[in-house]
C-alpha cells in the first residue's frame, strides 16, 4: 500500500528559504520586520513547494480572528450610514469581517457594554460617533484589543473626526460677516445617547463668535432640542414667538435647519430675505433645498478610520488623531439682513 505524500508545512518552507520559522511566518502572513528581499525569497520557496497558508492557522499564529466589531447608535440616519459605508468598504477590501452592534437607545447601550467582555473574540472595536463614558471605556479595554473611533467620539482612542468648534465658527462667522447681529442657535442633542459633552463644540463656537464680534448673548435666542427635523421646526416656532425674532438662525445640523425652514415658510417668511438659515454637515438634502451649510466629508471619515485601523493591526506607524477639514458651502438660504 503506497503512503500518502507528506504534507508540506511552514518548517519546510523556512528550511528551503534558509530562514527561521518566525521569519517565514511573518513573510507569508505579510507581517512587519521582514526585509523585502527576504519576503520574496520565502514566497518563492513556498511556491516551489506548493505550500498554501491555512487561513485558520494564520489567524491563530497571529492571534487574529479576521473580525472587527463596529458599534453604532443609529443605522437609518444618513450620517451614520455614510460613515459606516466608508469604514466597511475599506475593511471588506482587506478581507476583514464586520460585526455590527446597534446600540439604538440607553437600554441597548447598557446591555452591550455589560456583555462586552463575553462577546466573540475580535481583532478590534470601532466606535462610531458617540461619546464613551469612563465605565464604558473600562469595559471596552477588558477585551484587550485595538479600539478606535470615528465621527465625533470623545474618548482618548485613535480617532478620525472633524473639529466641531471650527465648523461652528465657519457657520457663525459667515452670518456675522453678512451683517447679522440677532442670531439664534438651535442646539441639538441625541436623547438616546447620554454623556454628550455640554456645551458641545458647535455650541462653544456660537458663544465665541458672538463674543469676538462684540455681540451680547441673548439667552432667549438659544433653544436646545432633540436631534431631528421636526424638533428643529418646533424650535423655530419658539424663536418666532419672541417679541424681536432673529434675523438669522444657526442650526447644529442640516436636518434641524431644514425643520426650521419649514416653520419659517409656514409663517409666511421669506428665506433668506426675512431670515437667513445655516446648518452643518451638507446632508444630501442640503443641495436640493439650496441650504447654506458647512460641509463635512462623512464617508471619507469612515474610510480614513478603516485605513488607520489596518495600519495599527499591521503594527505600522500611523497618525492616531486625524482631523478632517470642513468647508463653508454658500447657497441660497443666507443673505445680509434687511436694512
Short mmCIF file of C-alpha atoms in Angstrom, two decimals:
data_model
loop_
_atom_site.label_atom_id
_atom_site.label_comp_id
_atom_site.label_asym_id
_atom_site.label_seq_id
_atom_site.Cartn_x
_atom_site.Cartn_y
_atom_site.Cartn_z
CA UNK A 1 0.00 0.00 0.00
CA UNK A 2 1.57 3.33 -1.04
CA UNK A 3 1.95 6.04 1.54
CA UNK A 4 0.21 9.37 1.12
CA UNK A 5 2.63 12.15 0.22
CA UNK A 6 3.82 14.09 3.26
CA UNK A 7 2.04 17.41 3.71
CA UNK A 8 4.33 20.40 3.26
CA UNK A 9 4.43 22.69 6.30
CA UNK A 10 5.94 26.02 7.21
CA UNK A 11 9.08 24.38 8.60
CA UNK A 12 9.78 23.03 5.12
CA UNK A 13 9.35 26.50 3.62
CA UNK A 14 11.67 28.04 6.21
CA UNK A 15 14.33 25.41 5.52
CA UNK A 16 14.01 25.87 1.76
CA UNK A 17 14.37 29.67 2.09
CA UNK A 18 17.16 29.45 4.66
CA UNK A 19 15.32 31.48 7.32
CA UNK A 20 13.84 30.86 10.75
CA UNK A 21 10.27 29.66 11.29
CA UNK A 22 9.35 33.06 12.79
CA UNK A 23 10.67 34.91 9.74
CA UNK A 24 8.87 32.55 7.37
CA UNK A 25 5.61 33.05 9.26
CA UNK A 26 5.89 36.85 9.15
CA UNK A 27 6.79 36.82 5.47
CA UNK A 28 3.91 34.54 4.50
CA UNK A 29 1.41 36.50 6.59
CA UNK A 30 2.58 39.92 5.39
CA UNK A 31 3.89 40.78 8.83
CA UNK A 32 6.31 43.56 9.77
CA UNK A 33 10.04 43.33 10.40
CA UNK A 34 10.91 41.35 7.25
CA UNK A 35 13.15 42.76 4.52
CA UNK A 36 11.51 42.77 1.10
CA UNK A 37 14.25 40.58 -0.40
CA UNK A 38 13.74 38.03 2.38
CA UNK A 39 9.98 38.12 1.93
CA UNK A 40 10.34 37.41 -1.79
CA UNK A 41 12.75 34.52 -1.08
CA UNK A 42 10.25 32.96 1.32
CA UNK A 43 7.35 33.42 -1.12
CA UNK A 44 9.41 31.85 -3.90
CA UNK A 45 10.23 28.87 -1.67
CA UNK A 46 6.55 28.45 -0.79
CA UNK A 47 5.65 28.49 -4.48
CA UNK A 48 8.28 25.87 -5.35
CA UNK A 49 6.96 23.61 -2.60
CA UNK A 50 3.29 24.34 -3.48
CA UNK A 51 2.73 25.48 0.10
CA UNK A 52 -0.54 27.31 0.82
CA UNK A 53 -1.05 29.25 4.05
CA UNK A 54 -4.02 27.94 6.01
CA UNK A 55 -6.26 30.94 6.86
CA UNK A 56 -7.19 29.47 10.23
CA UNK A 57 -3.57 28.62 11.06
CA UNK A 58 -2.53 32.09 10.02
CA UNK A 59 -5.13 33.67 12.27
CA UNK A 60 -4.19 31.50 15.24
CA UNK A 61 -0.48 32.14 14.76
CA UNK A 62 -1.01 35.87 14.71
CA UNK A 63 -3.59 35.89 17.47
CA UNK A 64 -6.08 37.31 14.97
CA UNK A 65 -9.68 36.47 14.16
CA UNK A 66 -10.27 38.44 10.97
CA UNK A 67 -13.26 40.15 12.60
CA UNK A 68 -13.90 43.76 13.63
CA UNK A 69 -16.75 44.87 15.89
CA UNK A 70 -18.40 48.15 14.89
CA UNK A 71 -20.62 49.88 17.47
CA UNK A 72 -23.10 52.42 16.09
CA UNK A 73 -26.01 54.25 17.78
CA UNK A 74 -28.12 54.74 14.64
CA UNK A 75 -28.29 52.87 11.33
CA UNK A 76 -31.12 54.63 9.48
CA UNK A 77 -29.73 58.17 9.78
CA UNK A 78 -27.76 59.44 6.82
CA UNK A 79 -24.65 60.49 8.77
CA UNK A 80 -24.13 57.13 10.48
CA UNK A 81 -24.95 55.13 7.35
CA UNK A 82 -22.42 57.10 5.26
CA UNK A 83 -19.77 56.76 7.98
CA UNK A 84 -20.35 53.02 8.22
CA UNK A 85 -20.34 52.61 4.45
CA UNK A 86 -16.89 54.21 4.17
CA UNK A 87 -15.45 52.13 7.02
CA UNK A 88 -16.92 48.85 5.79
CA UNK A 89 -15.65 49.35 2.23
CA UNK A 90 -12.03 49.54 3.46
CA UNK A 91 -12.33 46.61 5.86
CA UNK A 92 -14.08 44.47 3.25
CA UNK A 93 -11.28 45.14 0.74
CA UNK A 94 -8.83 43.92 3.40
CA UNK A 95 -10.93 40.72 3.80
CA UNK A 96 -11.96 41.54 7.35
CA UNK A 97 -15.45 40.62 8.53
CA UNK A 98 -17.55 43.34 10.19
CA UNK A 99 -19.75 42.50 13.18
CA UNK A 100 -22.28 45.31 13.59
CA UNK A 101 -23.61 46.16 17.05
CA UNK A 102 -26.52 48.61 17.08
CA UNK A 103 -26.91 50.46 20.40
CA UNK A 104 -30.05 52.37 19.49
CA UNK A 105 -31.13 53.51 22.95
CA UNK A 106 -29.92 53.61 26.54
CA UNK A 107 -31.08 50.03 27.27
CA UNK A 108 -29.27 48.67 24.20
CA UNK A 109 -26.18 50.56 25.23
CA UNK A 110 -26.16 49.28 28.81
CA UNK A 111 -26.74 45.72 27.60
CA UNK A 112 -23.95 45.91 25.03
CA UNK A 113 -21.30 47.21 27.43
CA UNK A 114 -22.40 44.86 30.21
CA UNK A 115 -21.96 41.81 27.98
CA UNK A 116 -18.99 43.13 26.04
CA UNK A 117 -16.14 41.05 27.52
CA UNK A 118 -18.06 37.84 26.80
CA UNK A 119 -18.59 38.70 23.12
CA UNK A 120 -16.96 36.63 20.39
CA UNK A 121 -13.29 37.49 20.04
CA UNK A 122 -12.50 40.25 17.57
CA UNK A 123 -9.33 41.97 16.46
CA UNK A 124 -10.64 45.48 17.08
CA UNK A 125 -13.61 47.61 18.10
CA UNK A 126 -14.63 50.72 16.14
CA UNK A 127 -16.94 53.18 17.91
CA UNK A 128 -18.92 55.35 15.51
CA UNK A 129 -19.98 58.84 16.51
CA UNK A 130 -20.96 58.68 20.16
CA UNK A 131 -19.09 59.57 23.35
CA UNK A 132 -17.95 56.69 25.52
CA UNK A 133 -18.16 57.17 29.29
CA UNK A 134 -15.44 56.18 31.75
CA UNK A 135 -17.11 52.94 32.82
CA UNK A 136 -17.80 52.05 29.20
CA UNK A 137 -14.14 52.68 28.38
CA UNK A 138 -13.13 50.25 31.10
CA UNK A 139 -15.47 47.61 29.68
CA UNK A 140 -14.02 48.12 26.21
CA UNK A 141 -10.48 47.81 27.48
CA UNK A 142 -11.29 44.47 29.13
CA UNK A 143 -11.33 42.99 25.63
CA UNK A 144 -7.64 43.75 25.24
CA UNK A 145 -7.95 44.66 21.56
CA UNK A 146 -7.40 47.73 19.41
CA UNK A 147 -10.07 50.41 19.87
CA UNK A 148 -10.54 53.34 17.51
CA UNK A 149 -13.27 55.91 16.97
CA UNK A 150 -14.69 57.84 14.04
CA UNK A 151 -17.14 60.69 13.57
CA UNK A 152 -17.01 62.79 16.72
CA UNK A 153 -16.40 60.34 19.57
CA UNK A 154 -14.66 61.91 22.55
CA UNK A 155 -12.74 59.10 24.30
CA UNK A 156 -8.95 59.05 24.16
CA UNK A 157 -8.66 56.48 21.36
CA UNK A 158 -7.08 56.83 17.92
CA UNK A 159 -9.79 58.70 16.06
CA UNK A 160 -10.95 60.42 12.90
CA UNK A 161 -13.32 63.38 13.14
CA UNK A 162 -13.92 66.99 12.26
CA UNK A 163 -13.32 69.89 14.63
CA UNK A 164 -16.90 70.76 15.64
CA UNK A 165 -15.91 74.14 17.03
CA UNK A 166 -14.13 75.10 13.81
CA UNK A 167 -17.18 74.03 11.79
CA UNK A 168 -19.43 76.09 14.05
CA UNK A 169 -17.20 79.13 13.69
CA UNK A 170 -17.32 78.84 9.90
CA UNK A 171 -21.10 78.98 10.08
CA UNK A 172 -21.30 81.79 12.65
CA UNK A 173 -18.58 83.91 11.06
CA UNK A 174 -20.45 83.73 7.76
CA UNK A 175 -23.63 85.10 9.35
CA UNK A 176 -21.72 87.83 11.20
CA UNK A 177 -19.84 88.77 8.02
CA UNK A 178 -23.19 89.23 6.27
CA UNK A 179 -24.11 91.76 8.95
CA UNK A 180 -26.41 89.75 11.23
CA UNK A 181 -26.41 90.70 14.90
CA UNK A 182 -29.52 88.99 16.17
CA UNK A 183 -28.53 85.35 15.57
CA UNK A 184 -30.36 82.41 17.11
CA UNK A 185 -28.88 78.99 17.78
CA UNK A 186 -30.83 75.74 17.63
CA UNK A 187 -28.63 73.31 19.54
CA UNK A 188 -29.29 69.59 19.08
CA UNK A 189 -28.60 66.66 21.40
CA UNK A 190 -29.19 62.92 21.00
CA UNK A 191 -31.61 61.80 23.74
CA UNK A 192 -30.74 58.13 23.19
CA UNK A 193 -27.05 58.60 23.90
CA UNK A 194 -26.27 60.13 27.30
CA UNK A 195 -22.86 61.53 28.03
CA UNK A 196 -22.74 64.24 25.39
CA UNK A 197 -20.32 66.94 26.32
CA UNK A 198 -22.13 70.12 27.34
CA UNK A 199 -21.78 72.52 25.76
CA UNK A 200 -20.64 70.88 22.54
CA UNK A 201 -18.01 72.31 20.23
CA UNK A 202 -20.77 73.62 17.96
CA UNK A 203 -22.29 75.49 20.89
CA UNK A 204 -18.91 76.80 22.00
CA UNK A 205 -18.47 78.24 18.53
CA UNK A 206 -21.69 80.24 18.88
CA UNK A 207 -20.66 81.91 22.13
CA UNK A 208 -17.09 82.55 20.98
CA UNK A 209 -18.17 84.09 17.67
CA UNK A 210 -20.63 86.48 19.35
CA UNK A 211 -18.02 87.43 21.96
CA UNK A 212 -15.35 88.13 19.34
CA UNK A 213 -17.81 90.29 17.37
CA UNK A 214 -18.89 92.21 20.46
CA UNK A 215 -22.49 90.99 20.19
CA UNK A 216 -24.31 90.47 23.52
CA UNK A 217 -25.60 86.95 24.20
CA UNK A 218 -29.38 86.76 24.44
CA UNK A 219 -30.45 83.52 26.12
CA UNK A 220 -33.90 83.83 24.52
CA UNK A 221 -32.26 83.18 21.16
CA UNK A 222 -30.86 79.81 22.25
CA UNK A 223 -33.06 76.72 22.02
CA UNK A 224 -31.89 73.16 22.74
CA UNK A 225 -33.86 70.29 21.24
CA UNK A 226 -33.50 66.61 20.44
CA UNK A 227 -31.79 65.87 17.13
CA UNK A 228 -34.18 65.88 14.16
CA UNK A 229 -36.13 67.90 11.61
CA UNK A 230 -39.41 68.02 13.49
CA UNK A 231 -37.59 69.22 16.59
CA UNK A 232 -35.93 71.95 14.53
CA UNK A 233 -39.36 73.06 13.32
CA UNK A 234 -40.65 73.28 16.90
CA UNK A 235 -37.57 75.23 17.98
CA UNK A 236 -38.11 77.75 15.18
CA UNK A 237 -41.70 78.26 16.28
CA UNK A 238 -40.44 79.09 19.75
CA UNK A 239 -37.95 81.59 18.35
CA UNK A 240 -40.65 83.28 16.27
CA UNK A 241 -42.70 83.80 19.41
CA UNK A 242 -40.10 86.29 20.65
CA UNK A 243 -41.02 89.97 20.57
CA UNK A 244 -37.96 90.54 18.38
CA UNK A 245 -37.31 87.36 16.34
CA UNK A 246 -33.84 86.60 14.98
CA UNK A 247 -32.67 87.70 11.57
CA UNK A 248 -30.53 84.57 11.22
CA UNK A 249 -30.54 81.03 12.60
CA UNK A 250 -27.52 78.81 13.17
CA UNK A 251 -28.56 75.14 13.47
CA UNK A 252 -26.33 72.33 14.72
CA UNK A 253 -27.23 70.14 11.74
CA UNK A 254 -28.84 70.35 8.33
CA UNK A 255 -31.81 68.24 9.44
CA UNK A 256 -32.52 70.70 12.23
CA UNK A 257 -32.03 73.62 9.83
CA UNK A 258 -34.49 72.16 7.32
CA UNK A 259 -37.07 71.78 10.07
CA UNK A 260 -36.59 75.44 10.95
CA UNK A 261 -37.09 76.42 7.31
CA UNK A 262 -40.42 74.58 7.21
CA UNK A 263 -41.72 76.64 10.11
CA UNK A 264 -40.46 79.89 8.59
CA UNK A 265 -42.22 79.17 5.30
CA UNK A 266 -45.45 78.24 7.03
CA UNK A 267 -45.24 81.54 8.89
CA UNK A 268 -45.09 83.37 5.55
CA UNK A 269 -41.48 84.46 5.98
CA UNK A 270 -39.03 84.50 3.09
CA UNK A 271 -35.65 82.81 3.18
CA UNK A 272 -33.20 84.50 3.13
CA UNK A 273 -34.85 87.90 2.69
CA UNK A 274 -36.53 87.82 6.11
CA UNK A 275 -34.47 85.18 7.94
CA UNK A 276 -31.18 83.50 6.98
CA UNK A 277 -30.60 79.85 7.94
CA UNK A 278 -27.37 77.85 8.04
CA UNK A 279 -26.66 74.27 9.10
CA UNK A 280 -23.74 71.87 9.40
CA UNK A 281 -22.99 68.56 7.60
CA UNK A 282 -24.00 69.06 3.93
CA UNK A 283 -26.71 66.43 4.10
CA UNK A 284 -27.79 65.22 0.61
CA UNK A 285 -30.98 67.27 1.01
CA UNK A 286 -29.00 70.46 1.64
CA UNK A 287 -28.08 70.89 -2.01
CA UNK A 288 -31.59 70.05 -3.19
CA UNK A 289 -33.10 72.66 -0.87
CA UNK A 290 -30.40 75.29 -1.52
CA UNK A 291 -29.34 75.30 2.15
CA UNK A 292 -26.15 77.09 3.11
CA UNK A 293 -24.11 74.74 5.27
CA UNK A 294 -20.68 73.68 6.48
CA UNK A 295 -19.67 70.51 4.67
CA UNK A 296 -18.01 67.61 6.42
CA UNK A 297 -16.81 64.62 4.34
CA UNK A 298 -18.64 61.84 6.20
CA UNK A 299 -17.82 58.80 4.08
CA UNK A 300 -14.18 59.88 3.94
CA UNK A 301 -14.01 59.83 7.74
CA UNK A 302 -15.12 56.20 7.70
CA UNK A 303 -12.56 55.32 5.03
CA UNK A 304 -9.76 57.03 6.94
CA UNK A 305 -10.76 55.21 10.12
CA UNK A 306 -10.61 51.91 8.23
CA UNK A 307 -7.12 52.64 6.91
CA UNK A 308 -5.98 53.78 10.36
CA UNK A 309 -7.23 50.52 11.86
CA UNK A 310 -5.45 48.41 9.23
CA UNK A 311 -2.18 50.26 9.88
CA UNK A 312 -2.49 49.68 13.63
CA UNK A 313 -3.29 45.97 13.20
CA UNK A 314 -0.24 45.60 10.95
CA UNK A 315 1.96 47.33 13.50
CA UNK A 316 2.69 50.22 11.16
CA UNK A 317 3.16 53.86 12.11
CA UNK A 318 0.03 55.95 11.65
CA UNK A 319 -1.43 59.29 12.64
CA UNK A 320 -3.70 58.46 15.59
CA UNK A 321 -5.64 61.71 15.61
CA UNK A 322 -6.90 62.76 12.19
CA UNK A 323 -8.95 65.95 11.94
CA UNK A 324 -10.71 66.20 8.58
CA UNK A 325 -11.21 69.77 7.33
CA UNK A 326 -14.67 71.27 6.86
CA UNK A 327 -15.80 73.77 4.23
CA UNK A 328 -18.37 76.56 4.13
CA UNK A 329 -20.80 75.99 1.24
CA UNK A 330 -22.76 79.15 0.44
CA UNK A 331 -26.16 78.60 -1.16
CA UNK A 332 -29.42 80.46 -1.24
CA UNK A 333 -30.55 80.34 2.39
CA UNK A 334 -28.28 83.12 3.69
CA UNK A 335 -28.05 86.80 2.79
CA UNK A 336 -27.45 90.17 4.52
CA UNK A 337 -30.27 91.25 6.87
CA UNK A 338 -32.85 93.73 5.66
CA UNK A 339 -31.96 97.36 6.26
#
